[in-house]
Coordinates of C-alpha atoms in Angstrom, one line a residue:
X1 CA 11.0 0.5 8.8
X2 CA 14.7 0.1 8.7
X3 CA 16.9 3.2 8.5
X4 CA 16.5 6.7 9.9
X5 CA 13.6 8.4 8.1
X6 CA 14.5 12.1 8.2
X7 CA 12.9 15.1 6.6
X8 CA 10.0 17.5 7.1
X9 CA 6.2 17.1 7.4
X10 CA 3.5 18.1 5.0
X11 CA -0.1 18.8 5.9
X12 CA -2.7 18.4 3.2
X13 CA -6.4 19.1 2.9
X14 CA -8.9 16.6 1.5
X15 CA -8.0 17.4 -2.0
X16 CA -4.4 16.4 -1.2
X17 CA -3.2 20.0 -1.7
X18 CA -0.3 20.9 0.5
X19 CA -1.3 23.6 3.1
X20 CA 1.7 23.6 5.4
X21 CA 5.2 22.3 5.5
X22 CA 6.6 21.9 9.0
X23 CA 10.3 21.6 9.8
X24 CA 12.2 21.5 13.1
X25 CA 13.2 24.8 14.6
X26 CA 16.6 26.0 15.9
X27 CA 19.8 24.4 14.6
X28 CA 18.3 21.1 13.5
X29 CA 18.3 20.4 9.8
X30 CA 15.8 17.6 9.6
X31 CA 13.1 15.9 11.7
X32 CA 12.5 12.3 12.5
X33 CA 9.5 10.3 11.3
X34 CA 8.6 8.7 14.6
X35 CA 6.0 11.3 15.7
X36 CA 3.8 13.9 14.2
X37 CA 0.9 14.8 16.3
X38 CA -1.5 17.8 16.1
X39 CA -2.5 19.1 19.5
X40 CA -5.8 20.6 20.6
X41 CA -4.1 24.0 20.4
X42 CA -3.4 23.4 16.6
X43 CA 0.3 23.0 17.2
X44 CA 2.5 20.2 16.0
X45 CA 4.5 17.8 18.1
X46 CA 7.6 16.4 16.2
X47 CA 10.6 14.3 17.0
X48 CA 14.3 14.8 16.2
X49 CA 17.2 12.4 16.5
X50 CA 20.5 14.3 16.8
X51 CA 24.1 12.9 17.4
X52 CA 25.8 14.5 20.4
X53 CA 29.0 14.0 22.3
X54 CA 28.6 11.9 25.4
X55 CA 30.3 9.6 27.9
X56 CA 29.2 6.1 27.1
X57 CA 31.5 4.3 29.5
X58 CA 28.6 3.3 31.8
X59 CA 27.4 1.0 29.1
X60 CA 30.8 -0.3 27.9
X61 CA 31.2 2.4 25.2
X62 CA 33.8 5.1 24.7
X63 CA 34.1 7.8 27.3
X64 CA 34.2 10.4 24.5
X65 CA 31.6 8.9 22.2
X66 CA 28.5 9.9 20.4
X67 CA 25.0 9.4 21.6
X68 CA 21.9 9.7 19.4
X69 CA 19.8 12.1 21.5
X70 CA 16.0 11.9 21.3
X71 CA 14.3 15.4 21.2
X72 CA 10.8 16.6 20.7
X73 CA 9.5 20.0 19.8
X74 CA 6.1 21.7 19.9
X75 CA 5.9 24.0 16.9
X76 CA 3.3 26.6 15.8
X77 CA 1.9 25.4 12.5
X78 CA 1.2 28.9 11.3
X79 CA 4.5 30.5 12.2
X80 CA 7.0 27.7 12.7
X81 CA 7.9 29.0 16.1
X82 CA 9.3 26.5 18.6
X83 CA 7.0 26.6 21.7
X84 CA 8.7 23.9 23.7
X85 CA 11.7 21.6 23.4
X86 CA 12.8 18.5 25.4
X87 CA 15.9 16.3 25.2
X88 CA 16.2 12.8 26.6
X89 CA 19.9 13.1 27.2
X90 CA 19.4 16.1 29.5
X91 CA 17.0 14.2 31.7
X92 CA 17.6 10.4 31.5
X93 CA 20.8 8.5 32.5
X94 CA 22.5 6.7 29.6
X95 CA 22.7 3.6 31.9
X96 CA 18.9 3.3 31.8
X97 CA 19.1 1.9 28.3
X98 CA 18.3 -1.7 27.4
X99 CA 19.9 -1.3 24.0
X100 CA 23.2 -3.2 23.8
X101 CA 26.6 -2.5 22.3
X102 CA 27.3 -6.2 21.8
X103 CA 25.6 -6.3 18.4
X104 CA 26.3 -2.7 17.4
X105 CA 28.1 -1.7 14.2
X106 CA 30.0 1.4 13.3
X107 CA 28.4 1.6 10.0
X108 CA 26.8 4.7 8.5
X109 CA 24.2 2.5 6.9
X110 CA 23.2 0.8 10.1
X111 CA 20.7 3.2 11.5
X112 CA 19.8 3.0 15.3
X113 CA 22.5 0.3 15.8
X114 CA 25.7 2.3 16.1
X115 CA 28.3 1.7 18.7
X116 CA 28.9 5.4 19.4
X117 CA 32.5 5.7 18.2
X118 CA 31.6 8.1 15.4
X119 CA 29.0 10.8 14.8
X120 CA 27.5 8.8 11.9
X121 CA 27.1 5.7 14.2
X122 CA 25.8 7.4 17.4
X123 CA 24.5 5.1 20.1
X124 CA 20.6 5.1 20.3
X125 CA 20.1 4.9 24.0
X126 CA 16.5 6.2 24.3
X127 CA 14.6 6.0 21.0
X128 CA 11.7 8.3 21.5
X129 CA 8.8 7.2 19.4
X130 CA 5.6 9.0 20.6
X131 CA 4.6 12.3 22.2
X132 CA 1.2 13.5 23.3
X133 CA 0.2 16.8 25.0
X134 CA -2.7 16.6 27.5
X135 CA -5.2 19.1 28.8
X136 CA -2.8 20.1 31.6
X137 CA -0.2 21.2 29.1
X138 CA 2.1 18.3 30.0
X139 CA 3.5 15.7 27.7
X140 CA 3.2 11.9 27.7
X141 CA 6.2 10.3 25.9
X142 CA 7.4 6.8 25.1
X143 CA 11.1 5.7 25.2
X144 CA 11.4 2.4 23.5
X145 CA 15.0 1.5 24.4
X146 CA 14.5 2.4 28.1
X147 CA 11.2 0.4 28.4
X148 CA 9.6 3.5 29.9
X149 CA 6.6 5.8 29.5
X150 CA 7.3 9.2 31.1
X151 CA 5.2 12.2 32.0
X152 CA 6.9 15.6 31.3
X153 CA 6.2 18.9 32.9
X154 CA 5.2 21.3 30.1
X155 CA 6.8 24.3 31.8
X156 CA 10.1 23.0 33.2
X157 CA 10.7 19.9 31.2
X158 CA 11.2 17.9 34.4
X159 CA 10.0 14.3 34.5
X160 CA 6.9 14.1 36.8
X161 CA 6.8 10.3 36.8
X162 CA 8.0 7.2 35.0
X163 CA 6.0 4.1 34.3
X164 CA 8.0 0.9 33.5
X165 CA 11.7 0.4 33.0
X166 CA 14.6 0.9 35.6
X167 CA 13.1 4.2 36.9
X168 CA 9.5 2.8 37.4
X169 CA 7.6 4.6 40.2
X170 CA 4.4 2.6 40.1
X171 CA 3.3 -0.3 42.2
X172 CA 2.1 -3.0 39.8
X173 CA -1.2 -4.4 41.1
X174 CA -1.3 -7.0 38.3
X175 CA 1.6 -9.1 39.4
X176 CA 3.9 -7.4 36.9
X177 CA 1.4 -7.4 34.0
X178 CA 1.0 -3.6 34.0
X179 CA 4.6 -2.5 34.0
X180 CA 6.5 -5.4 32.3
X181 CA 6.1 -4.0 28.8
X182 CA 9.3 -3.8 26.7
X183 CA 10.4 -2.1 23.4
X184 CA 6.9 -0.5 23.4
X185 CA 5.4 2.1 21.0
X186 CA 2.6 4.7 20.9
X187 CA 1.7 5.6 24.4
X188 CA -1.5 7.6 24.6
X189 CA -3.8 8.8 27.4
X190 CA -7.0 6.8 27.8
X191 CA -9.5 8.8 29.9
X192 CA -7.1 11.6 30.8
X193 CA -5.4 10.9 34.1
X194 CA -7.0 7.5 34.6
X195 CA -5.1 5.3 32.2
X196 CA -3.0 4.9 29.1
X197 CA -2.9 2.7 26.0
X198 CA 0.3 1.4 24.3
X199 CA 1.6 -1.2 22.0
X200 CA 3.9 -3.7 23.8
X201 CA 6.2 -5.2 21.2
X202 CA 7.7 -7.5 23.8
X203 CA 10.8 -7.8 21.7
X204 CA 13.1 -6.1 19.2
X205 CA 15.5 -6.9 16.4
X206 CA 18.1 -7.9 19.0
X207 CA 15.7 -9.6 21.4
X208 CA 12.9 -11.8 20.2
X209 CA 9.5 -12.1 22.0
X210 CA 6.9 -14.8 22.2
X211 CA 4.0 -12.5 21.5
X212 CA 3.2 -8.8 21.1
X213 CA 0.1 -7.1 22.6
X214 CA -1.9 -4.0 22.8
X215 CA -2.5 -2.8 26.4
X216 CA -4.8 -0.6 28.4
X217 CA -3.3 0.3 31.8
X218 CA -5.3 1.9 34.6
X219 CA -3.3 4.4 36.7
X220 CA -3.9 5.9 40.1
X221 CA -1.5 8.8 39.8
X222 CA -1.8 10.0 43.4
X223 CA -1.1 6.5 44.9
X224 CA 1.3 5.6 42.1
X225 CA -0.4 2.3 41.3
X226 CA -0.8 0.6 37.9
X227 CA -3.3 -2.1 36.9
X228 CA -3.6 -4.0 33.6
X229 CA -7.2 -3.6 32.5
X230 CA -7.1 -5.4 29.1
X231 CA -4.4 -7.0 26.9
X232 CA -5.1 -7.6 23.2
X233 CA -3.3 -10.4 21.5
X234 CA -3.4 -11.4 17.8
X235 CA -5.4 -14.5 17.3
X236 CA -2.4 -16.2 15.7
X237 CA 0.1 -15.2 18.4
X238 CA 1.6 -12.3 16.4
X239 CA 5.1 -11.0 17.2
X240 CA 6.1 -7.5 16.0
X241 CA 9.7 -6.7 16.5
X242 CA 9.3 -3.0 15.8
X243 CA 6.6 -0.3 15.2
X244 CA 2.9 -0.7 16.0
X245 CA 0.1 1.3 17.7
X246 CA -3.2 1.1 19.6
X247 CA -6.2 3.3 18.8
X248 CA -9.4 3.6 20.9
X249 CA -12.2 4.3 18.4
X250 CA -14.3 7.2 19.6
X251 CA -17.6 6.2 18.1
X252 CA -17.7 2.6 19.4
X253 CA -15.0 2.2 22.1
X254 CA -13.5 -0.6 20.1
X255 CA -9.7 -1.1 20.0
X256 CA -7.9 -0.9 16.6
X257 CA -4.4 -2.2 16.5
X258 CA -1.7 -1.9 13.9
X259 CA 0.9 -4.6 14.2
X260 CA 3.8 -2.6 12.8
X261 CA 6.6 -4.7 11.4
X262 CA 4.0 -7.5 11.0
X263 CA 1.7 -6.4 8.2
X264 CA -1.6 -6.9 9.9
X265 CA -4.4 -4.9 11.5
X266 CA -7.0 -6.1 14.0
X267 CA -10.1 -4.5 15.5
X268 CA -11.2 -5.8 18.9
X269 CA -14.2 -5.1 21.1
X270 CA -13.1 -3.2 24.2
X271 CA -13.3 -6.5 26.1
X272 CA -11.0 -8.2 23.7
X273 CA -13.2 -10.1 21.2
X274 CA -11.7 -10.1 17.6
X275 CA -14.1 -8.3 15.3
X276 CA -12.0 -7.9 12.2
X277 CA -8.5 -9.1 11.3
X278 CA -6.8 -8.3 8.0
X279 CA -3.3 -8.5 6.5
X280 CA -1.6 -6.6 3.7
X281 CA 1.5 -8.8 3.4
X282 CA 2.4 -12.4 3.6
X283 CA 2.8 -13.7 7.2
X284 CA 5.8 -15.8 6.2
X285 CA 7.8 -12.6 5.7
X286 CA 6.6 -10.7 8.9
X287 CA 9.9 -11.3 10.7
X288 CA 11.9 -9.8 7.8
X289 CA 9.7 -6.7 7.5
X290 CA 9.5 -6.2 3.7
X291 CA 6.0 -4.8 4.1
X292 CA 5.3 -2.7 7.3
X293 CA 3.1 0.0 8.6
X294 CA 4.6 2.2 11.4
X295 CA 1.1 3.0 12.6
X296 CA -2.4 2.1 11.3
X297 CA -5.5 4.1 12.1
X298 CA -9.2 3.9 11.4
X299 CA -11.0 7.2 10.7
X300 CA -13.7 8.7 8.5
X301 CA -12.1 10.4 5.5
X302 CA -13.5 12.0 2.4
X303 CA -10.8 12.4 -0.3
X304 CA -11.5 14.5 -3.4
X305 CA -8.2 14.6 -5.4
X306 CA -7.7 17.3 -8.0
X307 CA -6.1 14.8 -10.4
X308 CA -7.9 12.9 -13.1
X309 CA -8.9 9.2 -12.9
X310 CA -6.4 7.0 -14.6
X311 CA -7.5 4.7 -17.4
X312 CA -6.0 2.2 -19.8
X313 CA -7.4 0.0 -22.6
X314 CA -6.2 -3.6 -22.7
X315 CA -7.7 -5.8 -25.4
X316 CA -11.5 -5.7 -24.8
X317 CA -11.3 -4.1 -21.3
X318 CA -10.8 -0.7 -19.8
X319 CA -9.1 -0.5 -16.3
X320 CA -9.8 2.6 -14.2
X321 CA -8.6 3.8 -10.8
X322 CA -8.5 7.1 -9.0
X323 CA -5.9 7.2 -6.2
X324 CA -7.2 9.0 -3.1
X325 CA -10.9 9.3 -4.2
X326 CA -13.2 7.9 -1.6
X327 CA -16.6 8.8 -2.8
X328 CA -16.7 7.1 -6.2
X329 CA -19.8 4.8 -6.4
X330 CA -20.0 4.1 -10.2
X331 CA -17.9 4.5 -13.3
X332 CA -19.7 5.7 -16.4
X333 CA -18.2 4.7 -19.7
X334 CA -18.7 7.2 -22.5
X335 CA -17.7 7.1 -26.2
X336 CA -17.5 9.5 -29.1
X337 CA -17.3 9.0 -32.9
X338 CA -14.1 9.6 -34.8
X339 CA -15.7 11.8 -37.4
X340 CA -17.0 14.3 -34.9
X341 CA -13.6 16.0 -34.2
X342 CA -10.3 14.9 -35.7
X343 CA -8.2 16.1 -32.8
X344 CA -10.4 14.7 -30.1
X345 CA -11.5 18.1 -28.8
X346 CA -15.1 19.2 -28.1
X347 CA -16.4 15.7 -28.7
X348 CA -20.0 14.8 -28.1
X349 CA -20.0 11.7 -25.9
X350 CA -22.6 9.0 -25.7
X351 CA -23.2 7.0 -22.5
X352 CA -22.2 3.4 -23.2
X353 CA -22.6 1.8 -19.7
X354 CA -22.3 2.2 -16.0
X355 CA -20.3 -0.1 -13.6
X356 CA -20.1 -0.2 -9.9
X357 CA -16.7 0.7 -8.5
X358 CA -14.9 -2.6 -7.6
X359 CA -12.1 -1.9 -5.2
X360 CA -9.1 0.3 -6.0
X361 CA -9.1 -0.7 -9.8
X362 CA -12.2 -1.5 -11.7
X363 CA -12.3 -3.6 -14.9
X364 CA -15.0 -2.6 -17.5
X365 CA -15.6 -4.9 -20.4
X366 CA -16.2 -3.3 -23.8
X367 CA -19.0 -4.6 -25.9
X368 CA -18.0 -5.4 -29.5
X369 CA -21.0 -3.4 -30.7
X370 CA -19.8 -0.3 -28.9
X371 CA -17.1 0.7 -31.4
X372 CA -16.1 4.3 -30.7
X373 CA -13.0 6.1 -31.7
X374 CA -12.7 7.9 -28.4
X375 CA -13.7 6.8 -24.9
X376 CA -13.5 8.3 -21.4
X377 CA -14.7 7.4 -17.9
X378 CA -16.8 9.6 -15.6
X379 CA -16.7 9.1 -11.8
X380 CA -20.1 9.3 -10.2
X381 CA -21.0 9.5 -6.5
X382 CA -23.9 7.6 -4.9
X383 CA -26.4 10.2 -6.0
X384 CA -25.1 10.2 -9.6
X385 CA -23.2 13.5 -9.3
X386 CA -20.1 13.9 -11.4
X387 CA -16.9 13.8 -9.3
X388 CA -14.3 13.7 -12.0
X389 CA -13.6 12.8 -15.7
X390 CA -10.7 10.9 -17.0
X391 CA -8.6 11.9 -20.0
X392 CA -10.0 11.1 -23.5
X393 CA -8.2 8.2 -25.0
X394 CA -8.3 7.0 -28.6
X395 CA -9.4 3.4 -29.2
X396 CA -8.3 1.0 -32.0
X397 CA -11.6 -0.3 -33.2
X398 CA -9.9 -3.1 -35.1
X399 CA -8.4 -6.2 -33.7
X400 CA -8.4 -4.9 -30.1
X401 CA -12.2 -4.9 -30.2
X402 CA -12.4 -8.5 -31.3
X403 CA -13.2 -10.9 -28.5
X404 CA -11.3 -14.2 -28.1
X405 CA -14.5 -16.1 -29.0
X406 CA -14.8 -14.1 -32.2
X407 CA -11.2 -15.1 -33.1
X408 CA -12.0 -18.8 -32.5
X409 CA -15.1 -18.5 -34.7
X410 CA -13.3 -16.7 -37.5
X411 CA -10.5 -19.2 -37.5
X412 CA -12.9 -22.1 -37.6
X413 CA -14.8 -20.7 -40.5
X414 CA -11.5 -20.1 -42.4
X415 CA -10.5 -23.7 -41.8
X416 CA -13.8 -25.0 -43.0
X417 CA -13.7 -22.9 -46.2
X418 CA -10.2 -23.9 -46.9
X419 CA -11.0 -27.6 -46.5
X420 CA -14.1 -27.3 -48.6
X421 CA -12.2 -25.6 -51.4
X422 CA -9.5 -28.4 -51.3
X423 CA -12.3 -31.1 -51.6
X424 CA -13.9 -29.2 -54.6
X425 CA -10.6 -29.0 -56.5
X426 CA -9.8 -32.7 -55.8
X427 CA -13.3 -33.7 -57.1
X428 CA -12.9 -31.6 -60.3
X429 CA -9.5 -33.2 -61.1
X430 CA -10.9 -36.6 -60.5
X431 CA -13.9 -36.1 -62.9
X432 CA -11.6 -34.6 -65.6
X433 CA -9.2 -37.6 -65.4
X434 CA -12.2 -40.0 -65.6
X435 CA -13.5 -38.4 -68.8
X436 CA -10.2 -38.6 -70.5
X437 CA -10.0 -42.3 -69.7
X438 CA -13.4 -42.9 -71.2
X439 CA -12.4 -41.3 -74.5
X440 CA -9.4 -43.5 -74.8
X441 CA -11.5 -46.6 -74.3
X442 CA -14.0 -45.6 -77.1
X443 CA -11.6 -44.4 -79.8
X444 CA -8.3 -45.5 -81.4
X445 CA -6.3 -43.8 -84.1
X446 CA -6.0 -45.5 -87.6
X447 CA -2.7 -47.2 -88.1
X448 CA -2.3 -45.8 -91.6
X449 CA -2.3 -42.2 -90.4
X450 CA -4.9 -39.5 -90.6
X451 CA -7.4 -39.4 -93.5
X452 CA -8.6 -36.1 -94.5
X453 CA -12.2 -35.6 -95.5
X454 CA -13.3 -33.4 -98.4
X455 CA -13.0 -30.3 -96.3
X456 CA -9.4 -31.0 -95.2
X457 CA -10.4 -32.0 -91.7
X458 CA -8.7 -34.9 -90.0
X459 CA -11.0 -37.9 -89.9
X460 CA -10.9 -40.8 -87.5
X461 CA -12.0 -44.3 -88.4
X462 CA -13.5 -46.6 -85.9
X463 CA -11.3 -49.7 -85.6
X464 CA -13.3 -52.9 -85.8
X465 CA -11.8 -55.5 -83.5
X466 CA -10.2 -58.4 -85.4
X467 CA -10.3 -56.6 -88.9

């Protein structure tokens, strides 16, 4: 996802009706898209990116420059009150960053890649991309550009410990395999206090990686030791230069990974066996990111939109879809006669057919015998209950109801009739010409002119050859 995605957050119920709009508190105008997490206390965790004046000389930047500070807030969903706020710039040295000024640009359209000379091109030293509140009331956060996962005191804001990066406090018992993650995303507790999961990009848009991975890391907090328990690699050595997440499925313990900038999702057994792998974009374009998913999750969801199903008639087919509806099992096609109601209101519909839902959009073929002036589609659940009804649309029962095979048959019949008529005319002309020729051979006019009989009629005399 290129560019700074700024705005506010909307919470919807399962009818997709907006219940809450959440915006940052204090002096901040907009929030940042990198995190929105609902806590066990029914509060919201959000992120904010804010340009601030800072000394960037430690990284080769201006001494009076601009830094893009990473901030998170915990906000009451019901009142909008800010319950807690933390700033990376207030707790993390700028020199801890792995982001470079060598490829930076002072361009207002170059989000997250500014050199720090102007407010619109502030230097993104930390890049906060995930926040989670635990049972102790503290926060687990992930700083991509410092290669660090940090644990924040929920009362004072002080950093309790750092895992990875230049301020790492943990002894790596896996020969570097537990703390060598880079440009990572989505740090989450796994078995609170015992381990964490995260997505290790292993590279970025300025530093390529050989392979990205999902990770589960065991932690001994008291002894400050870290051990890599499992690493999950894509079966085709996937590299994702940005975004991505790891989800531990509660019902099975399986691990579900979204590959971020690379448009793919994979489900693994906890031990690492690939159970399912799918893509929603062409792999040849993964490096360019035209199709991405910041995070991907697997959850049970029942969606019951208040909108109507969408339908359209094309030739002899009806296409139907209902965005957000999860419980549709069948589509019931119904038709009404034109003479029942001229304006299409209060029509009495007949059931024409039923078709199983076939993916997001279902094609329903129209029989040429079912010629109705109006049609609609009814969404049915698995028990046959009505979920929703589409708009009533008027059908042209003329040419649009003729199938391609009927067109071929009608055309063929026309050609045969035309050819037969041509043959009949030709035969009639031939017979007429033949009869005229026979008359000329049998009779010949008298050379002396016409002789009238007694009644004044012209008479012909048979000429005798040689006479």
